[in-house]
Amino acid sequence: MEVKLAECAGFCFGVKRAIDTVYEQIETGKTIYTYGPIVHNEEVVRELEEKGVRVIEGHEELAECAAEVRKAADETARPTVIIRAHGVPRETQELMEQNGLECIDATCPFVKRIHRIVEKAGEQGMQVVIAGNPGHPEVEGIRGWCSGPVTVIETEEEAERFTPEEGRQVCLVSQTTFNYNKFQSIVEIFRKKGYNDNIVSTICNATEERQRSAQALAAEADVMIVIGGRHSSNSRKLYEICSRECAHTYFIQTLDDLHLELPKAVRLVGITAGASTPNNLIEEVQNYVRINF
Ligand code: F3S
């Protein structure tokens, strides 16, 4: 039996950059917060917590942090807040600065690019449409950089139903982890309706590469294992894609979740992992399957 890892799997550039930033900041000995969990992977977050990194959830907790700033006797005692790869709305970033927190922006440059696109589109009076999951922090962040009207659509049906406000041009962008094929269908619908002046595909290559290589591997595998955080949207999408190709697809967070029962006829087990899954977890699963089956 063969065990094969998808060609592209695990940490993407933006996530690695954000985590490296946190580790660099730990070295300074200051109090470190991350605004929201730094990645959608509980293992990574737990490891950081053990090193004293605290997670702030929302504006209220930011205010508590600000109280700490006021108590701080000198500069070195001032806590640092790190913005994670997903980014935050403009308002949140301004709130951090107004409260005197040292703010380190580890927003992935690809997400930052979307912020700039929608900011400019808003200034030009356009209606921004984001293809993505409205509840996802990245989408909330993007929304927060639009100064004019903004709509989030998730499905082709919503794209069919959408009409912009009268007299407004449309600027269409996507969440970086949006499904590539779904975005293409939405673009088609928008083209047919004549809303095609400002369509920018902002799906990240890392996502596309992971989705394509997961699909290719799942198509030939008898069993597929997807490793990723429960709240990681890109990992869940990999699971969706793999399940379509391979009926025996497992979604796990860590090795403990894996209860594999492999029939004798299995020739190939494929493994892939979301952009927030660390390498050591991937290796652990890979070794386990190799040794035990
Ligand atoms: Fe950035 Fe792409 Fe990763 S947008 S955070 S490199 S999935």
Short mmCIF file of C-alpha atoms and ligand atoms in Angstrom, two decimals:
data_model
loop_
_atom_site.label_atom_id
_atom_site.label_comp_id
_atom_site.label_asym_id
_atom_site.label_seq_id
_atom_site.Cartn_x
_atom_site.Cartn_y
_atom_site.Cartn_z
CA MET A 1 0.00 0.00 0.00
CA GLU A 2 1.24 3.45 -0.89
CA VAL A 3 0.87 6.62 1.20
CA LYS A 4 1.11 9.81 -0.79
CA LEU A 5 1.07 13.44 0.32
CA ALA A 6 -0.59 15.98 -2.01
CA GLU A 7 1.91 18.04 -3.94
CA CYS A 8 0.84 21.20 -2.10
CA ALA A 9 -0.30 20.81 1.48
CA GLY A 10 0.07 22.60 4.80
CA PHE A 11 1.20 26.09 5.84
CA CYS A 12 0.89 28.74 3.18
CA PHE A 13 3.17 31.75 2.90
CA GLY A 14 0.82 34.12 4.77
CA VAL A 15 0.18 31.81 7.71
CA LYS A 16 3.85 30.96 8.07
CA ARG A 17 4.71 34.66 8.00
CA ALA A 18 2.12 35.45 10.71
CA ILE A 19 3.29 32.63 12.98
CA ASP A 20 6.94 33.59 12.50
CA THR A 21 5.96 37.15 13.50
CA VAL A 22 4.43 35.88 16.75
CA TYR A 23 7.53 33.84 17.57
CA GLU A 24 9.78 36.83 16.86
CA GLN A 25 7.68 38.95 19.21
CA ILE A 26 7.79 36.31 21.96
CA GLU A 27 11.56 36.76 21.93
CA THR A 28 11.15 40.42 22.97
CA GLY A 29 9.72 39.32 26.32
CA LYS A 30 6.74 41.68 26.01
CA THR A 31 3.10 40.77 26.65
CA ILE A 32 1.80 39.47 23.33
CA TYR A 33 -1.77 39.29 22.18
CA THR A 34 -3.13 38.10 18.88
CA TYR A 35 -6.38 39.57 17.62
CA GLY A 36 -8.34 36.34 17.21
CA PRO A 37 -6.51 33.02 17.04
CA ILE A 38 -3.43 33.50 14.84
CA VAL A 39 -4.52 30.57 12.63
CA HIS A 40 -7.53 28.31 12.56
CA ASN A 41 -5.61 25.49 14.13
CA GLU A 42 -6.16 24.70 17.78
CA GLU A 43 -2.85 22.87 18.13
CA VAL A 44 -0.85 25.89 17.00
CA VAL A 45 -2.87 28.23 19.21
CA ARG A 46 -2.40 25.97 22.25
CA GLU A 47 1.37 25.88 21.73
CA LEU A 48 1.45 29.68 21.60
CA GLU A 49 -0.72 29.94 24.70
CA GLU A 50 1.81 27.84 26.55
CA LYS A 51 4.38 30.47 25.62
CA GLY A 52 2.18 33.18 27.12
CA VAL A 53 0.50 34.48 23.97
CA ARG A 54 -3.06 35.52 24.71
CA VAL A 55 -5.95 35.74 22.26
CA ILE A 56 -8.21 38.79 22.20
CA GLU A 57 -11.71 38.22 20.88
CA GLY A 58 -13.45 41.38 19.79
CA HIS A 59 -13.49 45.06 20.64
CA GLU A 60 -14.49 44.63 24.29
CA GLU A 61 -11.42 42.61 25.12
CA LEU A 62 -9.37 45.15 23.23
CA ALA A 63 -10.58 47.75 25.73
CA GLU A 64 -9.34 45.56 28.61
CA CYS A 65 -6.02 45.42 26.88
CA ALA A 66 -6.02 49.18 26.59
CA ALA A 67 -6.45 49.41 30.36
CA GLU A 68 -3.23 47.43 30.66
CA VAL A 69 -1.53 50.00 28.44
CA ARG A 70 -2.60 52.77 30.80
CA LYS A 71 -1.21 50.85 33.75
CA ALA A 72 2.08 50.16 32.00
CA ALA A 73 4.87 52.02 33.75
CA ASP A 74 7.02 52.40 30.64
CA GLU A 75 7.21 51.64 26.91
CA THR A 76 8.58 48.14 27.38
CA ALA A 77 5.54 47.14 29.44
CA ARG A 78 3.18 48.17 26.66
CA PRO A 79 1.45 45.08 25.27
CA THR A 80 1.72 44.21 21.60
CA VAL A 81 -1.23 43.09 19.51
CA ILE A 82 -0.58 41.10 16.38
CA ILE A 83 -3.12 41.18 13.56
CA ARG A 84 -3.37 37.75 12.04
CA ALA A 85 -3.09 36.75 8.37
CA HIS A 86 -6.86 37.12 7.81
CA GLY A 87 -6.71 40.84 8.52
CA VAL A 88 -9.18 43.03 10.42
CA PRO A 89 -11.62 45.84 9.52
CA ARG A 90 -10.15 49.34 9.38
CA GLU A 91 -12.15 50.29 12.49
CA THR A 92 -10.48 47.57 14.56
CA GLN A 93 -7.02 48.62 13.50
CA GLU A 94 -7.79 52.24 14.30
CA LEU A 95 -9.15 51.24 17.70
CA MET A 96 -5.88 49.49 18.51
CA GLU A 97 -3.88 52.55 17.54
CA GLN A 98 -6.18 54.97 19.39
CA ASN A 99 -5.79 52.87 22.52
CA GLY A 100 -2.03 53.14 22.33
CA LEU A 101 -1.43 49.46 21.74
CA GLU A 102 1.62 48.52 19.80
CA CYS A 103 0.03 47.01 16.73
CA ILE A 104 1.92 44.66 14.45
CA ASP A 105 0.13 43.94 11.22
CA ALA A 106 0.71 40.36 10.06
CA THR A 107 -2.17 40.52 7.57
CA CYS A 108 -1.18 38.42 4.59
CA PRO A 109 -0.08 40.74 1.77
CA PHE A 110 -2.57 39.01 -0.55
CA VAL A 111 -5.42 39.92 1.82
CA LYS A 112 -4.02 43.43 2.23
CA ARG A 113 -4.20 43.77 -1.56
CA ILE A 114 -7.95 43.07 -1.38
CA HIS A 115 -8.33 45.72 1.33
CA ARG A 116 -6.69 48.24 -0.99
CA ILE A 117 -8.83 47.22 -3.98
CA VAL A 118 -12.14 47.58 -2.10
CA GLU A 119 -11.02 50.77 -0.39
CA LYS A 120 -10.30 52.35 -3.76
CA ALA A 121 -13.52 50.96 -5.30
CA GLY A 122 -15.48 52.51 -2.43
CA GLU A 123 -13.79 55.87 -2.97
CA GLN A 124 -14.78 55.68 -6.63
CA GLY A 125 -18.40 55.13 -5.66
CA MET A 126 -18.58 51.48 -6.69
CA GLN A 127 -20.59 48.77 -5.01
CA VAL A 128 -18.26 46.07 -3.74
CA VAL A 129 -19.32 42.44 -4.01
CA ILE A 130 -17.30 39.86 -2.11
CA ALA A 131 -17.64 36.23 -3.11
CA GLY A 132 -17.13 34.47 0.18
CA ASN A 133 -18.50 33.28 3.48
CA PRO A 134 -20.13 36.27 5.25
CA GLY A 135 -19.26 34.91 8.71
CA HIS A 136 -15.58 34.43 8.00
CA PRO A 137 -13.18 36.88 9.68
CA GLU A 138 -11.34 37.52 6.43
CA VAL A 139 -14.61 38.60 4.79
CA GLU A 140 -15.54 40.72 7.82
CA GLY A 141 -12.12 42.33 7.51
CA ILE A 142 -12.55 43.04 3.79
CA ARG A 143 -16.02 44.45 4.44
CA GLY A 144 -14.50 46.78 6.97
CA TRP A 145 -12.33 48.46 4.34
CA CYS A 146 -15.29 49.32 2.05
CA SER A 147 -16.56 52.83 2.48
CA GLY A 148 -19.62 52.42 0.22
CA PRO A 149 -22.24 49.69 -0.23
CA VAL A 150 -21.00 46.14 0.01
CA THR A 151 -22.67 42.76 -0.58
CA VAL A 152 -21.35 39.30 0.24
CA ILE A 153 -22.50 36.43 -1.95
CA GLU A 154 -21.75 32.81 -1.40
CA THR A 155 -23.61 30.93 -4.14
CA GLU A 156 -24.49 31.08 -7.82
CA GLU A 157 -28.16 31.59 -6.83
CA GLU A 158 -27.24 34.67 -4.83
CA ALA A 159 -25.26 35.95 -7.80
CA GLU A 160 -28.33 35.47 -10.04
CA ARG A 161 -30.49 37.41 -7.57
CA PHE A 162 -28.02 40.26 -7.08
CA THR A 163 -28.65 43.74 -8.50
CA PRO A 164 -26.48 46.71 -7.62
CA GLU A 165 -27.84 49.98 -6.33
CA GLU A 166 -28.95 52.20 -9.16
CA GLY A 167 -26.20 53.95 -11.04
CA ARG A 168 -23.42 52.07 -9.25
CA GLN A 169 -20.67 50.13 -10.95
CA VAL A 170 -19.78 46.80 -9.43
CA CYS A 171 -16.39 45.68 -8.16
CA LEU A 172 -16.23 41.91 -7.61
CA VAL A 173 -13.50 40.34 -5.46
CA SER A 174 -13.30 37.02 -3.65
CA GLN A 175 -12.26 35.68 -0.29
CA THR A 176 -8.75 34.27 -0.79
CA THR A 177 -9.92 30.75 0.05
CA PHE A 178 -13.07 30.77 -2.10
CA ASN A 179 -13.70 27.77 -4.32
CA TYR A 180 -12.11 28.46 -7.70
CA ASN A 181 -14.83 26.82 -9.85
CA LYS A 182 -17.61 28.51 -7.92
CA PHE A 183 -15.97 31.89 -8.42
CA GLN A 184 -15.72 31.23 -12.18
CA SER A 185 -19.48 30.46 -12.30
CA ILE A 186 -20.25 33.68 -10.40
CA VAL A 187 -18.02 35.63 -12.82
CA GLU A 188 -19.94 34.08 -15.74
CA ILE A 189 -23.26 35.15 -14.22
CA PHE A 190 -21.96 38.68 -13.61
CA ARG A 191 -20.63 38.87 -17.19
CA LYS A 192 -24.01 37.87 -18.61
CA LYS A 193 -25.66 40.56 -16.50
CA GLY A 194 -23.13 43.13 -17.72
CA TYR A 195 -21.44 43.69 -14.34
CA ASN A 196 -18.04 42.93 -15.71
CA ASP A 197 -16.04 46.13 -15.51
CA ASN A 198 -14.17 45.46 -12.31
CA ILE A 199 -13.74 41.77 -11.65
CA VAL A 200 -10.60 40.91 -9.77
CA SER A 201 -9.84 37.30 -9.01
CA THR A 202 -8.32 37.47 -5.56
CA ILE A 203 -8.34 33.76 -4.82
CA CYS A 204 -4.92 32.98 -3.48
CA ASN A 205 -2.64 30.69 -5.50
CA ALA A 206 -1.91 28.71 -2.37
CA THR A 207 -5.60 27.86 -2.12
CA GLU A 208 -5.93 27.01 -5.78
CA GLU A 209 -2.80 24.85 -5.74
CA ARG A 210 -3.97 23.02 -2.63
CA GLN A 211 -7.43 22.46 -4.06
CA ARG A 212 -6.12 21.24 -7.43
CA SER A 213 -3.52 18.90 -6.00
CA ALA A 214 -5.98 17.54 -3.41
CA GLN A 215 -8.51 16.85 -6.15
CA ALA A 216 -5.93 15.11 -8.34
CA LEU A 217 -4.73 12.91 -5.49
CA ALA A 218 -8.27 12.12 -4.26
CA ALA A 219 -9.21 11.02 -7.78
CA GLU A 220 -6.63 8.22 -7.68
CA ALA A 221 -6.71 7.42 -3.94
CA ASP A 222 -8.85 4.71 -2.32
CA VAL A 223 -8.79 6.57 1.00
CA MET A 224 -8.13 10.27 1.57
CA ILE A 225 -7.20 11.99 4.83
CA VAL A 226 -7.64 15.75 5.15
CA ILE A 227 -5.90 17.34 8.15
CA GLY A 228 -7.07 20.75 9.30
CA GLY A 229 -8.64 22.84 12.02
CA ARG A 230 -12.38 22.52 12.69
CA HIS A 231 -12.84 26.22 11.93
CA SER A 232 -10.49 26.37 8.99
CA SER A 233 -12.56 27.17 5.93
CA ASN A 234 -9.85 26.19 3.47
CA SER A 235 -9.45 22.80 5.16
CA ARG A 236 -13.18 22.18 5.04
CA LYS A 237 -13.19 23.05 1.37
CA LEU A 238 -10.42 20.54 0.76
CA TYR A 239 -12.58 17.97 2.51
CA GLU A 240 -15.55 18.87 0.27
CA ILE A 241 -13.44 18.56 -2.88
CA CYS A 242 -11.84 15.27 -1.82
CA SER A 243 -15.18 13.74 -0.74
CA ARG A 244 -16.53 14.32 -4.22
CA GLU A 245 -13.64 12.34 -5.74
CA CYS A 246 -13.14 9.73 -3.07
CA ALA A 247 -15.96 8.17 -1.03
CA HIS A 248 -13.63 7.26 1.85
CA THR A 249 -12.46 10.71 2.89
CA TYR A 250 -11.65 11.47 6.55
CA PHE A 251 -11.42 14.95 8.07
CA ILE A 252 -9.22 15.08 11.16
CA GLN A 253 -7.66 17.73 13.37
CA THR A 254 -4.95 15.59 14.91
CA LEU A 255 -3.85 12.00 14.83
CA ASP A 256 -6.16 11.25 17.79
CA ASP A 257 -9.19 11.77 15.55
CA LEU A 258 -8.05 9.18 13.07
CA HIS A 259 -9.86 5.87 13.44
CA LEU A 260 -8.84 4.25 10.22
CA GLU A 261 -10.15 0.94 9.11
CA LEU A 262 -8.57 0.00 5.86
CA PRO A 263 -9.90 -2.88 3.81
CA LYS A 264 -7.19 -5.13 2.33
CA ALA A 265 -7.87 -3.93 -1.19
CA VAL A 266 -6.64 -0.40 -0.45
CA ARG A 267 -3.70 0.48 -2.69
CA LEU A 268 -3.32 4.19 -2.17
CA VAL A 269 -3.93 6.43 0.85
CA GLY A 270 -3.75 10.13 0.02
CA ILE A 271 -3.07 12.86 2.57
CA THR A 272 -3.61 16.57 2.31
CA ALA A 273 -3.76 19.44 4.79
CA GLY A 274 -5.16 22.95 5.00
CA ALA A 275 -3.05 26.09 4.88
CA SER A 276 -3.09 26.36 8.67
CA THR A 277 -1.86 22.85 9.42
CA PRO A 278 1.72 22.63 10.71
CA ASN A 279 4.22 20.23 9.15
CA ASN A 280 4.81 18.17 12.27
CA LEU A 281 1.12 17.19 12.32
CA ILE A 282 1.22 16.15 8.68
CA GLU A 283 4.35 14.08 9.26
CA GLU A 284 2.85 12.44 12.31
CA VAL A 285 -0.21 11.27 10.37
CA GLN A 286 1.88 10.19 7.41
CA ASN A 287 4.21 8.10 9.60
CA TYR A 288 1.31 6.58 11.50
CA VAL A 289 -0.41 5.34 8.33
CA ARG A 290 2.90 4.07 6.87
CA ILE A 291 3.84 2.13 10.00
CA ASN A 292 0.44 0.75 10.98
CA PHE A 293 -1.06 -0.34 7.69
FE1 F3S B 1 -2.25 34.51 2.35
FE2 F3S B 1 -3.04 32.82 0.59
FE3 F3S B 1 -2.30 31.99 2.86
S1 F3S B 1 -3.97 34.73 1.06
S2 F3S B 1 -2.82 33.58 4.26
S3 F3S B 1 -0.98 32.98 1.36
S4 F3S B 1 -3.99 31.18 1.71
#
